[in-house]
Coordinates of C-alpha atoms in Angstrom, one line a residue:
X1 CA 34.8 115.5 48.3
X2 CA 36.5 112.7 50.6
X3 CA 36.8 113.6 54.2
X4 CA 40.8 113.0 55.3
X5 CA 41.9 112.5 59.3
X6 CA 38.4 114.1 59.9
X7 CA 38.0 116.8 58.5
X8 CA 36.4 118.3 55.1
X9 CA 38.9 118.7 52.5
X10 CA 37.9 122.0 50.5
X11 CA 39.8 124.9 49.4
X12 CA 41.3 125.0 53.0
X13 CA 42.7 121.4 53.0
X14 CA 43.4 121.2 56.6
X15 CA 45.2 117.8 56.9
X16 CA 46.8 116.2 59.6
X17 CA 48.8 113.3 59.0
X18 CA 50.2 111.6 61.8
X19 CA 53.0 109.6 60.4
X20 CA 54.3 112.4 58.1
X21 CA 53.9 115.2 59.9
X22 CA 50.4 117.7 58.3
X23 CA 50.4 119.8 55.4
X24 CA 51.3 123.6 55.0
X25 CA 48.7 125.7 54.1
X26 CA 50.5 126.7 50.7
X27 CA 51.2 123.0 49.8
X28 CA 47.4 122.5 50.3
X29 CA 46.6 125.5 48.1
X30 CA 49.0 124.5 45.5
X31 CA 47.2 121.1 45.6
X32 CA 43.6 121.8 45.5
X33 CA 43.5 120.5 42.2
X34 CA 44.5 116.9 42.7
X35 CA 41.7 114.5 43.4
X36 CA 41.8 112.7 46.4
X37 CA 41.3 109.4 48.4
X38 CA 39.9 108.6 52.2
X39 CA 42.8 107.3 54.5
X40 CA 42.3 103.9 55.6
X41 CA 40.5 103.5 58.9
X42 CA 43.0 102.5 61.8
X43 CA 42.5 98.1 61.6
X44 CA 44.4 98.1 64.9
X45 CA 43.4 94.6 67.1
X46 CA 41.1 95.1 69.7
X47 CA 42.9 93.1 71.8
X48 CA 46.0 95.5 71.3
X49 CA 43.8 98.5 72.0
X50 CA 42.4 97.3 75.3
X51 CA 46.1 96.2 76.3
X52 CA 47.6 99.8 75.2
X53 CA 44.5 102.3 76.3
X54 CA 46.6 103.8 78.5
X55 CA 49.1 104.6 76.9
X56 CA 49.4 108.1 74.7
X57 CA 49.2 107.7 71.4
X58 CA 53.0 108.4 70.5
X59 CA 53.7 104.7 72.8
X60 CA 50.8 103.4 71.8
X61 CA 51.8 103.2 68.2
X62 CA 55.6 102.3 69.3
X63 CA 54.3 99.1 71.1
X64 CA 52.0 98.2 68.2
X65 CA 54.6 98.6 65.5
X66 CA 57.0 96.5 67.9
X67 CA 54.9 93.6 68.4
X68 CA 53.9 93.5 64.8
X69 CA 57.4 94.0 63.5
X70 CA 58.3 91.3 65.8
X71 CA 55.7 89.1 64.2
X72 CA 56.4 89.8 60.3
X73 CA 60.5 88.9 62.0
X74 CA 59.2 85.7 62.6
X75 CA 57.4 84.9 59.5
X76 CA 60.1 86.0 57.5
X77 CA 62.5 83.3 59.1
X78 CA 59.5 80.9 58.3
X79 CA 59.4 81.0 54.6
X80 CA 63.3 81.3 54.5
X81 CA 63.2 77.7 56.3
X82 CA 60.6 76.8 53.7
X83 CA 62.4 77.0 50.4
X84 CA 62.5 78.6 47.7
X85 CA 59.8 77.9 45.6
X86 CA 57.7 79.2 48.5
X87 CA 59.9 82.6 48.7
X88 CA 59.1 83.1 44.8
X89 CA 55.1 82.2 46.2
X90 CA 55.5 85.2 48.7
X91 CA 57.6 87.6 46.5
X92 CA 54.6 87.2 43.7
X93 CA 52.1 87.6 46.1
X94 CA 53.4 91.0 47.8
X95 CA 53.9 92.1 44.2
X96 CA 49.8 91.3 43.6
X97 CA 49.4 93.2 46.9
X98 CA 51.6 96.2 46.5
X99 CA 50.2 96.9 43.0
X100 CA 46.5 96.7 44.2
X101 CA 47.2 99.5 46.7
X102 CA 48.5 101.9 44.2
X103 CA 46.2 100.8 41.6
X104 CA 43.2 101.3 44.4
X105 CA 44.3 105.0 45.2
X106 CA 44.3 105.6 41.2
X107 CA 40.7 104.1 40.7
X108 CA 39.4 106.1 43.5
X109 CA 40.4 109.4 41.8
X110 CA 39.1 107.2 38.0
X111 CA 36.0 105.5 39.3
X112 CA 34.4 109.1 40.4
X113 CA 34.2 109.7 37.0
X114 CA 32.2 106.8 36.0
X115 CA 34.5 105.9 32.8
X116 CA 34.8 101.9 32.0
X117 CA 37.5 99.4 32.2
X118 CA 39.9 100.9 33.9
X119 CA 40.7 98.3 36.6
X120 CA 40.0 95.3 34.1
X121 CA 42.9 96.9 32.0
X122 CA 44.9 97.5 35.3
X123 CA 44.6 93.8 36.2
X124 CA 45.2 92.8 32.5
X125 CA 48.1 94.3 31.7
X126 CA 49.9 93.1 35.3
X127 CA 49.0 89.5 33.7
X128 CA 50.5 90.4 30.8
X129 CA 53.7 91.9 32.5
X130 CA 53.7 88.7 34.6
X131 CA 53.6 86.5 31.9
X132 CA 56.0 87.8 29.8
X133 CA 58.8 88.3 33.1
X134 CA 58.3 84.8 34.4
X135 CA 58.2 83.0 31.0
X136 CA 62.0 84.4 30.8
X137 CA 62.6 83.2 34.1
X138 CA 61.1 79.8 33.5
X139 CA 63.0 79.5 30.2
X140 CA 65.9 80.6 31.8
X141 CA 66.4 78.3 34.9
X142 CA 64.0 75.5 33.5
X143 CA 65.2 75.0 30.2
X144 CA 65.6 71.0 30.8
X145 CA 61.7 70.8 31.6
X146 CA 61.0 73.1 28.8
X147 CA 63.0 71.3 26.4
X148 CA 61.1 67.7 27.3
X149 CA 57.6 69.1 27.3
X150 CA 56.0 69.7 23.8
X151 CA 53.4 72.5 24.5
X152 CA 56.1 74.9 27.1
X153 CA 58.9 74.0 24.0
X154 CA 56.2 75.9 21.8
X155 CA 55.6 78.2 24.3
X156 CA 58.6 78.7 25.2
X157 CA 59.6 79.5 21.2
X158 CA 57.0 81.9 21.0
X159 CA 57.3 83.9 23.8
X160 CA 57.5 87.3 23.2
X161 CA 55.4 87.2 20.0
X162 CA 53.3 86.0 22.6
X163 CA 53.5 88.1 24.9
X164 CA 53.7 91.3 22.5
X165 CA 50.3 90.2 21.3
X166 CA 48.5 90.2 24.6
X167 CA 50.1 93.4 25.5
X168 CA 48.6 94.9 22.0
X169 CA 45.3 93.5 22.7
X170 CA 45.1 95.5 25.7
X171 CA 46.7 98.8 24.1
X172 CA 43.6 98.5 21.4
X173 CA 41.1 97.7 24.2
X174 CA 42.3 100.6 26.3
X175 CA 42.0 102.5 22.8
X176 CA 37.9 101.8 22.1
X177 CA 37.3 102.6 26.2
X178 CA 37.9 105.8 25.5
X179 CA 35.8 108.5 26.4
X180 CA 34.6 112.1 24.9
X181 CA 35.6 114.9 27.4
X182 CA 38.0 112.8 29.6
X183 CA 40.8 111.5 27.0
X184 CA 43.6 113.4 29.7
X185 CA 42.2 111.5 32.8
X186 CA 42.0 108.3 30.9
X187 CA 45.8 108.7 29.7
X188 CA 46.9 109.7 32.7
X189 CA 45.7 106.7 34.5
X190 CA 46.9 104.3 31.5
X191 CA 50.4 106.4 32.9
X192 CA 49.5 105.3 36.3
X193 CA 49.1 101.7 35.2
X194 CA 52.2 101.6 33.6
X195 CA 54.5 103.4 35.8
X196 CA 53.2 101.3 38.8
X197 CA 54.1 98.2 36.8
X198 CA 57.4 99.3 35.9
X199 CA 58.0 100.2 39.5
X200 CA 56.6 96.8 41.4
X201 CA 56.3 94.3 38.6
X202 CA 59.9 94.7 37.1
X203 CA 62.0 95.1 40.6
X204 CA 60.0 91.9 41.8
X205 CA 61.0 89.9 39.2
X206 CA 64.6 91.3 40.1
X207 CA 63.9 89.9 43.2
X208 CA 63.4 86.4 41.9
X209 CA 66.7 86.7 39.7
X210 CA 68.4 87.8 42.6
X211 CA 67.1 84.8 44.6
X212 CA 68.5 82.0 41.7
X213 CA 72.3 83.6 42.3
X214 CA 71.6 82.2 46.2
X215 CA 69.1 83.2 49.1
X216 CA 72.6 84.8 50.8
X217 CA 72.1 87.5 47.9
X218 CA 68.1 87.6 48.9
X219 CA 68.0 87.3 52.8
X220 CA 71.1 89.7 53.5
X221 CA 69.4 93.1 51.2
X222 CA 65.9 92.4 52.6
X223 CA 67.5 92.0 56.2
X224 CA 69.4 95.1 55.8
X225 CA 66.8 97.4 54.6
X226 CA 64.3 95.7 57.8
X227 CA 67.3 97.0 60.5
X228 CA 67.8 100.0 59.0
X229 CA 64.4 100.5 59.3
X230 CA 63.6 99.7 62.5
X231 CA 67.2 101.3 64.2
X232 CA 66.6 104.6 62.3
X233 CA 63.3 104.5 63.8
X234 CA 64.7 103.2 67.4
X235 CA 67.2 106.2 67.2
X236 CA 64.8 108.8 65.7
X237 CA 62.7 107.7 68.7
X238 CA 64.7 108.2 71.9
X239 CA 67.0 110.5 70.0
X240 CA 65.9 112.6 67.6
X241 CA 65.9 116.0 67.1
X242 CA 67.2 117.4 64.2
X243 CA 64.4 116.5 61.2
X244 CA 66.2 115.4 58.1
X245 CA 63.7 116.0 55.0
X246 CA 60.9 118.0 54.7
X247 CA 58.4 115.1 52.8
X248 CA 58.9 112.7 56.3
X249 CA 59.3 115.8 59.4
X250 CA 59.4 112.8 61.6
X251 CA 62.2 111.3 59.9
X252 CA 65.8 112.5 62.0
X253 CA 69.5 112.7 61.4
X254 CA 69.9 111.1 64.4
X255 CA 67.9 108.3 63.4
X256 CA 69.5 108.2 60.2
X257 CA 72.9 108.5 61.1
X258 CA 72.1 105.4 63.9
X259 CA 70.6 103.6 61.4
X260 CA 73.6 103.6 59.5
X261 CA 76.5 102.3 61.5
X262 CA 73.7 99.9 63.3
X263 CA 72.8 98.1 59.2
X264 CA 76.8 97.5 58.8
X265 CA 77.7 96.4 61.3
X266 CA 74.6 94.0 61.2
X267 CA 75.2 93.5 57.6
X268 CA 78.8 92.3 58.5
X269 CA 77.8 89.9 61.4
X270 CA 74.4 88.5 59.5
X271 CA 77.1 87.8 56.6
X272 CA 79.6 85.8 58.8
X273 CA 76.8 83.8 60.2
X274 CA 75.1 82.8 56.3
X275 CA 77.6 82.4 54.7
X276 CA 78.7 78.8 56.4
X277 CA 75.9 77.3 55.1
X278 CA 75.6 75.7 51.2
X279 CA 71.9 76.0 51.9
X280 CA 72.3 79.9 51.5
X281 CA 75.3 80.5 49.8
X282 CA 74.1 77.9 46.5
X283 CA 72.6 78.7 43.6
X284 CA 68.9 77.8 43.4
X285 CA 68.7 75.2 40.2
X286 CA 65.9 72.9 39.1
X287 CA 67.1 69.3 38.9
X288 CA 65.7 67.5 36.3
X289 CA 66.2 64.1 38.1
X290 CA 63.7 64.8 40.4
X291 CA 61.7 67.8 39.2
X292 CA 62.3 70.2 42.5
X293 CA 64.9 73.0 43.1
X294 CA 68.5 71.9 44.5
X295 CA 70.5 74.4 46.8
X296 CA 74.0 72.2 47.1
X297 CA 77.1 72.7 45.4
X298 CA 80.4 73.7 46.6
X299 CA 80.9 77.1 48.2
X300 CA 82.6 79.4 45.6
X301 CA 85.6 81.5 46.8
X302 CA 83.5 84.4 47.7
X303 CA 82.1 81.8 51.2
X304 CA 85.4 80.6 52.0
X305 CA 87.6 82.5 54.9
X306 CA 90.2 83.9 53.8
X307 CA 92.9 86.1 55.7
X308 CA 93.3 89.8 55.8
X309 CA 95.6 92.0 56.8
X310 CA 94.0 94.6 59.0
X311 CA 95.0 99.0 58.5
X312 CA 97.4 100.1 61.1
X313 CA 95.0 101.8 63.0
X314 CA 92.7 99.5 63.6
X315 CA 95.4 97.2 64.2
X316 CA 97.1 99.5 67.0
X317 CA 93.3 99.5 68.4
X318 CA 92.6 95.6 68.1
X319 CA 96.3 94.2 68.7
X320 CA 95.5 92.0 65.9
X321 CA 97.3 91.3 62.2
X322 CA 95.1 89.6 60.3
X323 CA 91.7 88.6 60.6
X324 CA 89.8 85.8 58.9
X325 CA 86.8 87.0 56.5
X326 CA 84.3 85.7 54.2
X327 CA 84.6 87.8 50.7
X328 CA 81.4 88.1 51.0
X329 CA 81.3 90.0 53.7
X330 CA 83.0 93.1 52.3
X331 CA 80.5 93.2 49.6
X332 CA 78.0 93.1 52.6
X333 CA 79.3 96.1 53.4
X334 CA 78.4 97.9 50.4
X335 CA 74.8 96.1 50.4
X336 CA 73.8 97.7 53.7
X337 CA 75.4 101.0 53.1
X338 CA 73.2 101.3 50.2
X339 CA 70.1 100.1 52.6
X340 CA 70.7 102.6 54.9
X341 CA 72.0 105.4 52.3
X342 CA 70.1 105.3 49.4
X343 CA 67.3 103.0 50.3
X344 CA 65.4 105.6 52.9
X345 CA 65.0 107.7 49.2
X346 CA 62.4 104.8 48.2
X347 CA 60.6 105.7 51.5
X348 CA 61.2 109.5 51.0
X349 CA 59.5 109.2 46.9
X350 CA 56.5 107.0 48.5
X351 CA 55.9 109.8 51.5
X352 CA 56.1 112.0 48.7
X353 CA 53.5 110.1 46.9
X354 CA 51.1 110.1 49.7
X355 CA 51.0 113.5 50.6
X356 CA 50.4 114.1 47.5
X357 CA 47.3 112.3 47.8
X358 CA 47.0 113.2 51.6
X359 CA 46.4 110.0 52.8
X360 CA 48.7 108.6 55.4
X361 CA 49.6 105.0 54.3
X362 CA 48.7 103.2 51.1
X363 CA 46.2 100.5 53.0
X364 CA 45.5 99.5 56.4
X365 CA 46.9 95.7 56.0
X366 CA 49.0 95.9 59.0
X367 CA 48.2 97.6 62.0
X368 CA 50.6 100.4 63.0
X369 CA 52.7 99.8 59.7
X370 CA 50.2 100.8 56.9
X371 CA 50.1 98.9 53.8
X372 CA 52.3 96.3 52.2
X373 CA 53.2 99.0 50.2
X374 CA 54.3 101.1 53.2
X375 CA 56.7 97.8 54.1
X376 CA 58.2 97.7 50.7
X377 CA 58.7 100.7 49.1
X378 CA 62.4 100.7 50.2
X379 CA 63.0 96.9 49.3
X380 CA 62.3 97.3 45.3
X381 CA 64.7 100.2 45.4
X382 CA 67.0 97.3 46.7
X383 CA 66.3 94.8 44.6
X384 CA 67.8 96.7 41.6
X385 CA 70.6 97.8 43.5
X386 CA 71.3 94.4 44.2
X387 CA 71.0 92.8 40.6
X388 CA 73.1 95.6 39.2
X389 CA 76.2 94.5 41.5
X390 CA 75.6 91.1 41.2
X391 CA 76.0 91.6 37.3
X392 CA 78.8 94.1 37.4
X393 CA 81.3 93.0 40.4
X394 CA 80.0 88.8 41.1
X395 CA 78.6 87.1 38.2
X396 CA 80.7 85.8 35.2
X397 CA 80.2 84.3 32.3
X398 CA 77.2 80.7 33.2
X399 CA 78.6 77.4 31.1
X400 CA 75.6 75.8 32.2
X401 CA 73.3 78.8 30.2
X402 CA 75.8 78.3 27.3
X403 CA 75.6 74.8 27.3
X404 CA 71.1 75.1 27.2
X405 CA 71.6 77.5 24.1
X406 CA 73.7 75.2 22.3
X407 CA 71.2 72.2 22.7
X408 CA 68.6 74.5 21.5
X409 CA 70.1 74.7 18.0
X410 CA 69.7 73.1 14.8
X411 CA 72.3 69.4 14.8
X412 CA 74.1 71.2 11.8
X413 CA 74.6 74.5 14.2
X414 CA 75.6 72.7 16.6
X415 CA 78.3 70.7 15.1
X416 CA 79.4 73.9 13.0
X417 CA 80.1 75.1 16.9
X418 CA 81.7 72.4 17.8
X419 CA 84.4 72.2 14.7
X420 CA 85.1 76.2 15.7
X421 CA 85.9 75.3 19.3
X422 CA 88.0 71.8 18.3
X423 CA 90.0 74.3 16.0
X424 CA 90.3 77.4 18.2
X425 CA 91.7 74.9 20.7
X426 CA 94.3 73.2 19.0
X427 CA 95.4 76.2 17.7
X428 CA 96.3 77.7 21.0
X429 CA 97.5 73.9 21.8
X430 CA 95.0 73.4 24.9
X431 CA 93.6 70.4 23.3
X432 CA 96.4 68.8 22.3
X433 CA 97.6 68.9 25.9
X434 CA 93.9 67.4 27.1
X435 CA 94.6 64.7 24.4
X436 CA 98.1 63.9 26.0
X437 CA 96.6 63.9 29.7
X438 CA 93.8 61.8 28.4

């Protein structure tokens, strides 16, 4: 029905897509079933086609992806020298993005149908997964400003009835839409809905809690995953020659092996730069006193140097015993392995994705790259990654989040706590001791 990289796509399904190499002829018989979408039409600058017309096509799309890599480098560093709060603005905003280009290959397979509200349900139930996610964030880290304003206390109390009764109002809605001879379609795409949310909505608000724990633990992952991406395609690209998957034929051991050593040994020296500076290394908190986000504190152990004693080997190589370290920067290694390891799978499951669909990239928003989606698809893996360690090898038990539960209880609560910790500490004579000092 759709015409993709020019040509009709019928029983034969001949389909030539550049970045991921075409499709046999028995993958397209075995998909002639599955409806599918036009590719984006190529949004390259004019200016950058004039400046590269003579040029093939293979350097032609290696200068554009340069320049605009180059480009997206630079307004990366710009909302890290921003803040924060505008770092949440940009994470929510690719996460609006990144669902509308899925969403958008789903309708255009839904909409041929003519069958009603699926996109007003799409939307709806992303402002319902939104609302419920960043209402536990802002309870979470702005408990103060919750706890002084009447109608976000009440809010804030009734959260997830809250949000469980938007979410139900959409399940019934979704209910009455549908229709006679396509319930399968329709719950299909209500799947579609939901498994896009579960993949972009939930690892973006990962993102976020990743972010409170410091920007180190945001700027290092998302740095890794951008070299690894752009050395495994440097190496793929000069030396490549051995393809690595079948879903990506252009993707190489040899770029994923450069890629590799390149991300940790980045990872390492992008650590030891960050990680002297309280401005990165602090957690993100709201300060009550003047109602805006605070990054100062003193640097935990993990960003102080620290001396270690280097393997014989290396030591015989180096001449040197000991060399001074952040902690940080071992766990920096595991981060970028990951990046480089795992991470590719995220790009590997979303080529796997669009071939599915036959289209070559999920939108057109950046010339030479594809979509935002395109860009991200190996970050969310990431982002979970990242909040797992966090929880199981850096983060301990928060007084600050124990103290913000206590003041949320009842006076009589509170002092019934209170009495329990008094006794519990003189019996094992700690306060006793305090009193003495005092």
């Amino acid at each position: 029905k759709y015409p993709v990289s020019g040509q009709l796509c019928g029983r034969k399904c001949l389909v030539d897509i550049e970045k991921d190499g075409g499709a046999s002829d028995s993958e397209c018989k075995a998909d002639t079933g599955v409806p599918e979408v036009p590719p984006p039409a190529d949004d390259t600058p004019e200016v950058l086609n004039k400046a590269l017309s003579g040029l093939s096509s293979r350097w032609k799309n290696w200068w554009v992806r340069g320049i605009l890599t180059l480009a997206m480098i630079a307004f990366f560093f710009l909302i890290i020298y921003l803040g924060p709060m505008v770092l949440m603005m940009i994470v929510l905003c690719v996460q609006i993005k990144c669902f509308h280009e899925i969403i958008t290959i789903g309708y255009s397979v839904y909409h041929s149908y003519h069958l009603p509200w699926f996109r007003t349900l799409s939307w709806y139930f992303l402002l319902c997964v939104n609302y419920f996610f960043y209402g536990e964030t802002v309870t979470d880290y702005f408990f103060t400003l919750v706890q002084r304003e009447e109608p976000l206390r009440i809010l804030s109390k009734y959260h997830r009835f809250i949000s469980f009764a938007l979410y139900l109002s959409g399940f019934c809605m979704f209910v009455l839409s549908l229709v006679k001879k396509h319930y399968r379609l329709q719950f299909y795409m209500f799947g579609w809905t939901h498994v896009t949310l579960l993949i972009v909505v939930t690892q973006s608000h990962l993102i976020i809690h990743n972010l409170f724990e410091g920007m180190i633990w945001f700027i290092v992952p998302i740095s890794c995953v951008i070299c690894n991406d752009i050395m495994a395609y440097m190496f793929g690209f000069f030396f490549g020659r051995t393809p690595l998957i079948k879903l990506s034929p252009k993707k190489t051991w040899e770029g994923f092996i450069g890629g590799f050593f390149s991300t940790v040994v980045f990872g390492i020296l992008f650590s030891y730069l960050m990680a002297g500076y309280r401005y990165f290394v602090c957690p993100v908190e709201f300060s009550n006193d003047s109602n805006s986000f605070t990054v100062d504190c003193e640097p935990s152990e993990l960003f102080q140097l620290q001396d270690y004693t280097l393997p014989s080997v290396l030591e015989s190589i180096t001449g040197w015993t000991t060399v001074k370290l952040y902690p940080f920067q071992i766990h920096s290694i595991a981060l970028s392995a990951f990046a480089s390891i795992v991470g590719p799978f995220g790009g590997f499951f979303a080529s796997g994705f669009k071939r599915a669909f036959k289209i070559k990239d999920f939108a057109n928003t950046i010339p030479g790259h594809g979509g935002i989606m395109d860009r991200f698809d190996c970050q969310y893996l990431m982002a979970t990654f990242v909040n797992v360690y966090i929880a199981s090898f850096i983060r301990g038990p928060n007084p600050t989040k124990v103290i913000q539960q206590l003041l949320a209880l009842r006076p009589d609560q509170q002092l019934h706590i209170y009495n329990s910790l008094k006794a519990h500490l003189t019996e094992r004579g700690l306060l006793a001791a305090l009193e003495e000092a005092a």
